[in-house]
mmCIF file of C-alpha atoms in Angstrom:
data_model
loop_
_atom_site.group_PDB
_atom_site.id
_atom_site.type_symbol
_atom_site.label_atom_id
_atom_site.label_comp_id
_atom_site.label_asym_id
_atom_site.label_seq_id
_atom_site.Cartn_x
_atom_site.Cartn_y
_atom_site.Cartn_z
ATOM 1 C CA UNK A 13 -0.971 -17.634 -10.696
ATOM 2 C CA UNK A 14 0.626 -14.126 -11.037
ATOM 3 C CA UNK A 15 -0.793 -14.353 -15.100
ATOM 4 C CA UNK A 16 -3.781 -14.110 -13.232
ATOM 5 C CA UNK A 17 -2.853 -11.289 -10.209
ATOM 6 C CA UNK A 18 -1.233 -8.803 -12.540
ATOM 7 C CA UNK A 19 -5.065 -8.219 -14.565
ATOM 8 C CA UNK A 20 -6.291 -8.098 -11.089
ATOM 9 C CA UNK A 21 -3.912 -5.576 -9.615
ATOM 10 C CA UNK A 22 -4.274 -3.819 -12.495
ATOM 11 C CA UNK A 23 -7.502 -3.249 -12.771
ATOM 12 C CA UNK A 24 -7.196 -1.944 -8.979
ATOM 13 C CA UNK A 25 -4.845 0.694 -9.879
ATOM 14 C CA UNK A 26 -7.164 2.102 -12.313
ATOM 15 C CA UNK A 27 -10.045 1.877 -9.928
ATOM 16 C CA UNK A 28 -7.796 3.445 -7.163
ATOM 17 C CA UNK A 29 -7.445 6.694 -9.318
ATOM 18 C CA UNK A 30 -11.025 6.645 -11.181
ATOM 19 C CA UNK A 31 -12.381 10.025 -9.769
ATOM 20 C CA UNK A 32 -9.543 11.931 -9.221
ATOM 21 C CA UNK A 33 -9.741 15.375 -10.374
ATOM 22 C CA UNK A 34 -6.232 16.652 -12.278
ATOM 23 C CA UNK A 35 -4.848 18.441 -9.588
ATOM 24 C CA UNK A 36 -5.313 15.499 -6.948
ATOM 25 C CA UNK A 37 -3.561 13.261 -9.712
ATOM 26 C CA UNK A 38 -0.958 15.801 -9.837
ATOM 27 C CA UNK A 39 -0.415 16.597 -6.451
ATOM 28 C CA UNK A 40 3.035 15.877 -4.722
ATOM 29 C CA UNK A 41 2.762 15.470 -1.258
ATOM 30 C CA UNK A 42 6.027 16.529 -0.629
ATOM 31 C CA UNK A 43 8.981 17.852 -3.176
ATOM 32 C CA UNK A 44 10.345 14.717 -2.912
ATOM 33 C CA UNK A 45 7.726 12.590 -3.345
ATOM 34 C CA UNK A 46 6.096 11.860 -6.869
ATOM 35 C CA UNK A 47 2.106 12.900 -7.675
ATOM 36 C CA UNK A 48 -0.320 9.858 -8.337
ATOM 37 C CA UNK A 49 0.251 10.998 -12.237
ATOM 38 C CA UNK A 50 4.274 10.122 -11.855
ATOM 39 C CA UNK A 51 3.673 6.684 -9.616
ATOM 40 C CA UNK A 52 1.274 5.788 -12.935
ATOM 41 C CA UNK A 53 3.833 6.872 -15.423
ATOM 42 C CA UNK A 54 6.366 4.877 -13.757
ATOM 43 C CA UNK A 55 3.993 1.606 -13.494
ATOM 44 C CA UNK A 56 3.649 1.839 -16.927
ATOM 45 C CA UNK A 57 7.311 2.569 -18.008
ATOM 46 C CA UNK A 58 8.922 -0.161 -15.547
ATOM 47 C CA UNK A 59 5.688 -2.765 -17.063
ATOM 48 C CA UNK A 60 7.177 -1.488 -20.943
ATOM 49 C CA UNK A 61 10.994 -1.874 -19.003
ATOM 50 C CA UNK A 62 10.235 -5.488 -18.174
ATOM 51 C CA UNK A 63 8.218 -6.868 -20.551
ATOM 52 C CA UNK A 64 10.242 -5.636 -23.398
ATOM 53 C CA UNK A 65 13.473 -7.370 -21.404
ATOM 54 C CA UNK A 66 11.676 -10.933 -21.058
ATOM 55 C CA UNK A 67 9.968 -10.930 -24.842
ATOM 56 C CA UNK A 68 13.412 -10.019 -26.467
ATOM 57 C CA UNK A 69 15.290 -12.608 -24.018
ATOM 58 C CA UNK A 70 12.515 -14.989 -25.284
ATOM 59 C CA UNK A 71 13.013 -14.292 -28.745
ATOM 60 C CA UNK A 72 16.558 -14.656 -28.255
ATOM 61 C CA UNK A 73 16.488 -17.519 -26.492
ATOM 62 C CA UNK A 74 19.168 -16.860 -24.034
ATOM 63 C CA UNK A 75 20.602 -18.669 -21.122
ATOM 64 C CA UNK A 76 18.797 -20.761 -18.213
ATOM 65 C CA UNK A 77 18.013 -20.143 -14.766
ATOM 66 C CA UNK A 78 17.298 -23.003 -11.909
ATOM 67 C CA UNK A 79 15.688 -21.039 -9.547
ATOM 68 C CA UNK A 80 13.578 -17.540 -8.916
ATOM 69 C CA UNK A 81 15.028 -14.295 -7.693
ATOM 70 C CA UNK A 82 13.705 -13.264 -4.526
ATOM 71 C CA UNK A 83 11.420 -10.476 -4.994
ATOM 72 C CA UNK A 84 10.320 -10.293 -1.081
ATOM 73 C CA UNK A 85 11.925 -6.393 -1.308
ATOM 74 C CA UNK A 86 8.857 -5.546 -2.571
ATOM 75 C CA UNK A 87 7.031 -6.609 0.184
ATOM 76 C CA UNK A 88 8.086 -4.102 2.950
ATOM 77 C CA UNK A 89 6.737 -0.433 1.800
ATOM 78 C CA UNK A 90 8.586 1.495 4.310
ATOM 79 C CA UNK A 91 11.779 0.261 2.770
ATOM 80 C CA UNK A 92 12.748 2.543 0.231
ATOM 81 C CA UNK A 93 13.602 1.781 -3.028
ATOM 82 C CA UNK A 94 15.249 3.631 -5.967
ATOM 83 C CA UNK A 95 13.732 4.203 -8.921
ATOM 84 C CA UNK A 96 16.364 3.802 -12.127
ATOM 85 C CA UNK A 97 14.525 5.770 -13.905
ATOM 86 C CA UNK A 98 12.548 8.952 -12.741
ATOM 87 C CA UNK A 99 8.571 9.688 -13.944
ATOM 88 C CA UNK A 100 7.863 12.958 -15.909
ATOM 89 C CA UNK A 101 7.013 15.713 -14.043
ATOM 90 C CA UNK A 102 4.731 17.182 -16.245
ATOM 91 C CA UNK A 103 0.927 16.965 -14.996
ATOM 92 C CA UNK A 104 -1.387 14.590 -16.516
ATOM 93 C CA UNK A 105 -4.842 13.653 -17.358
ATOM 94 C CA UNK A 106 -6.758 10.854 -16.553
ATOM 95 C CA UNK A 107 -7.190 10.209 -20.201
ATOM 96 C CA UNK A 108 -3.413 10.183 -20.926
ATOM 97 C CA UNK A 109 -2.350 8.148 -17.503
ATOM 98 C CA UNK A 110 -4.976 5.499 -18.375
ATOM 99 C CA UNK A 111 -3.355 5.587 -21.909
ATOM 100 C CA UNK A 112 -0.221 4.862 -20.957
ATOM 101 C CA UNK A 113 -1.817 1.811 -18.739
ATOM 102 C CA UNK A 114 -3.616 0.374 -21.331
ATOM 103 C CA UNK A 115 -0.152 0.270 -24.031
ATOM 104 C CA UNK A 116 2.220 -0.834 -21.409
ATOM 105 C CA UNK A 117 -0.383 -3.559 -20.622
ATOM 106 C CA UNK A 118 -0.665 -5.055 -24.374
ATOM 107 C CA UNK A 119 3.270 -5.892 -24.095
ATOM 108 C CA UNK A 120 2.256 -7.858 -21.666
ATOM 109 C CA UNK A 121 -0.737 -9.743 -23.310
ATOM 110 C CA UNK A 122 1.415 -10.550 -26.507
ATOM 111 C CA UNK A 123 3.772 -12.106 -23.619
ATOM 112 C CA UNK A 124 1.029 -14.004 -22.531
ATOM 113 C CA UNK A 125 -0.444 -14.940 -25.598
ATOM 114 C CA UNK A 126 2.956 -15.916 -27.623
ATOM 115 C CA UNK A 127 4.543 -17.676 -24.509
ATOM 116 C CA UNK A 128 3.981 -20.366 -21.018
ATOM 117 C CA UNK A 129 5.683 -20.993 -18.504
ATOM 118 C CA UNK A 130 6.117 -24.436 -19.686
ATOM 119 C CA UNK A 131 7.792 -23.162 -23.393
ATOM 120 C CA UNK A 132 9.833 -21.026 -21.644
ATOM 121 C CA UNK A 133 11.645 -23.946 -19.781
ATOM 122 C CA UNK A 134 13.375 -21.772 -17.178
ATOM 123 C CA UNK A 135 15.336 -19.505 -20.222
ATOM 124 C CA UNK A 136 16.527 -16.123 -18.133
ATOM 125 C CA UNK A 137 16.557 -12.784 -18.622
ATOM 126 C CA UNK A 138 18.871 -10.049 -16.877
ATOM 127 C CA UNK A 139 17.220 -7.807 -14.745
ATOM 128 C CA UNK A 140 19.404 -4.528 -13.356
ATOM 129 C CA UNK A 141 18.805 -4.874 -9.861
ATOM 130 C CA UNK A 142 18.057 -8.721 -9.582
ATOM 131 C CA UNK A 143 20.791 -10.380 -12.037
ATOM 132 C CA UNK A 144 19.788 -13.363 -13.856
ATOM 133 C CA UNK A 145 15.682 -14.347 -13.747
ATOM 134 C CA UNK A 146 13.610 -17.224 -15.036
ATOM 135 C CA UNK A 147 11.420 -15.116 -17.829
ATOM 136 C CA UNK A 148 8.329 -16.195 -16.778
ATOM 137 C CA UNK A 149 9.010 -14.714 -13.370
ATOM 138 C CA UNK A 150 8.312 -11.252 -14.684
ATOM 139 C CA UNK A 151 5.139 -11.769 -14.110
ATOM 140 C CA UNK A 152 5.584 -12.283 -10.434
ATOM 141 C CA UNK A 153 7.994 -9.121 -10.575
ATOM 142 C CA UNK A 154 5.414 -7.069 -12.112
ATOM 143 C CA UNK A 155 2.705 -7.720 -9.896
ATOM 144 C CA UNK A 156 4.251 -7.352 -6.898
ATOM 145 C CA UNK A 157 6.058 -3.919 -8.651
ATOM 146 C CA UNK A 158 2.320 -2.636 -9.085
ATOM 147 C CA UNK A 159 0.980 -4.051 -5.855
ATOM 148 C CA UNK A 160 3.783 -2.017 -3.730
ATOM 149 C CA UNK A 161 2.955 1.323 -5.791
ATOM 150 C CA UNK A 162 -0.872 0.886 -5.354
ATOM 151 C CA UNK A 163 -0.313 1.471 -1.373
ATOM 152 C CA UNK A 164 2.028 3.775 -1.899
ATOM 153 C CA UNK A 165 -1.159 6.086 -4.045
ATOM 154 C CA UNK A 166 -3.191 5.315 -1.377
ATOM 155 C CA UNK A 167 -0.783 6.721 0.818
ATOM 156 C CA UNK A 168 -0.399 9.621 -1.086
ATOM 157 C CA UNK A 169 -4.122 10.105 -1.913
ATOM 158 C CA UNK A 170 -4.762 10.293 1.674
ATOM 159 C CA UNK A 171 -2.385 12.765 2.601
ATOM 160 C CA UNK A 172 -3.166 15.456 -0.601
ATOM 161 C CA UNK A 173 -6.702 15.195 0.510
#
């Protein structure tokens, strides 16, 4: 299911910014807040972040996990989350942010194409903030990671506009 959301999420993140001119993609709406260009960056770091964790806990072939994580704190955007790991804050262009989309992404199609959910037989990986994870639930992690970041750039394309 989520093998099939995250291509679909995706491919709404790119349409979301398709358009933009470089200063609206590197517009902060506040000091505080990242541009559209950081939120990007970081989709594409935390997608490299994660799917480099689950391949090399593959490869390794590490311990097992019986159940999922819950991921539900994903699914309230008002609740604010840290970031481990902050974006550049050097502006972007279109060409470079879709870039970094498109290599982040092919980690995750060698996932797909070297591994099921079936092979993976509940091995775990460690994840920083959610402790031990069945693999194959990375998927589900990443697509609801990208999904909560794609209202957030709506958010902020509506209020740099």
């Amino acid at each position: 299911m989520w093998e099939t959301k995250i291509v679909e999420i995706r491919e709404k993140v790119k349409e979301s910014i398709k358009g933009l001119s470089y200063e609206e993609l590197n517009e902060k709406p506040s000091q505080e807040e990242w541009s559209i260009a950081q939120i990007v960056l970081h989709l594409a770091g935390a997608e490299t972040r994660f799917l480099t964790l689950a391949i090399d806990s593959a490869e390794r072939g590490g311990g097992k996990s019986d159940s999922d994580v819950d991921l539900s704190v994903f699914d309230d955007p008002s609740q604010k989350l840290i970031a481990p790991i902050e974006p550049p804050t050097d502006p972007q262009t279109m060409e470079d942010l879709m870039k970094s989309l498109d290599e982040s992404r092919s980690l995750t199609t060698r996932f797909l194409e070297k591994y099921t959910k079936e092979g993976l037989n509940r091995q775990s990986m460690h994840h920083h903030r959610f402790g031990d994870m069945p693999i194959w639930q990375v998927l589900e992690l990443l697509g609801k990671h990208e999904q909560r970041h794609l209202v957030q750039m709506e958010d902020v394309k509506k209020r740099i506009r």
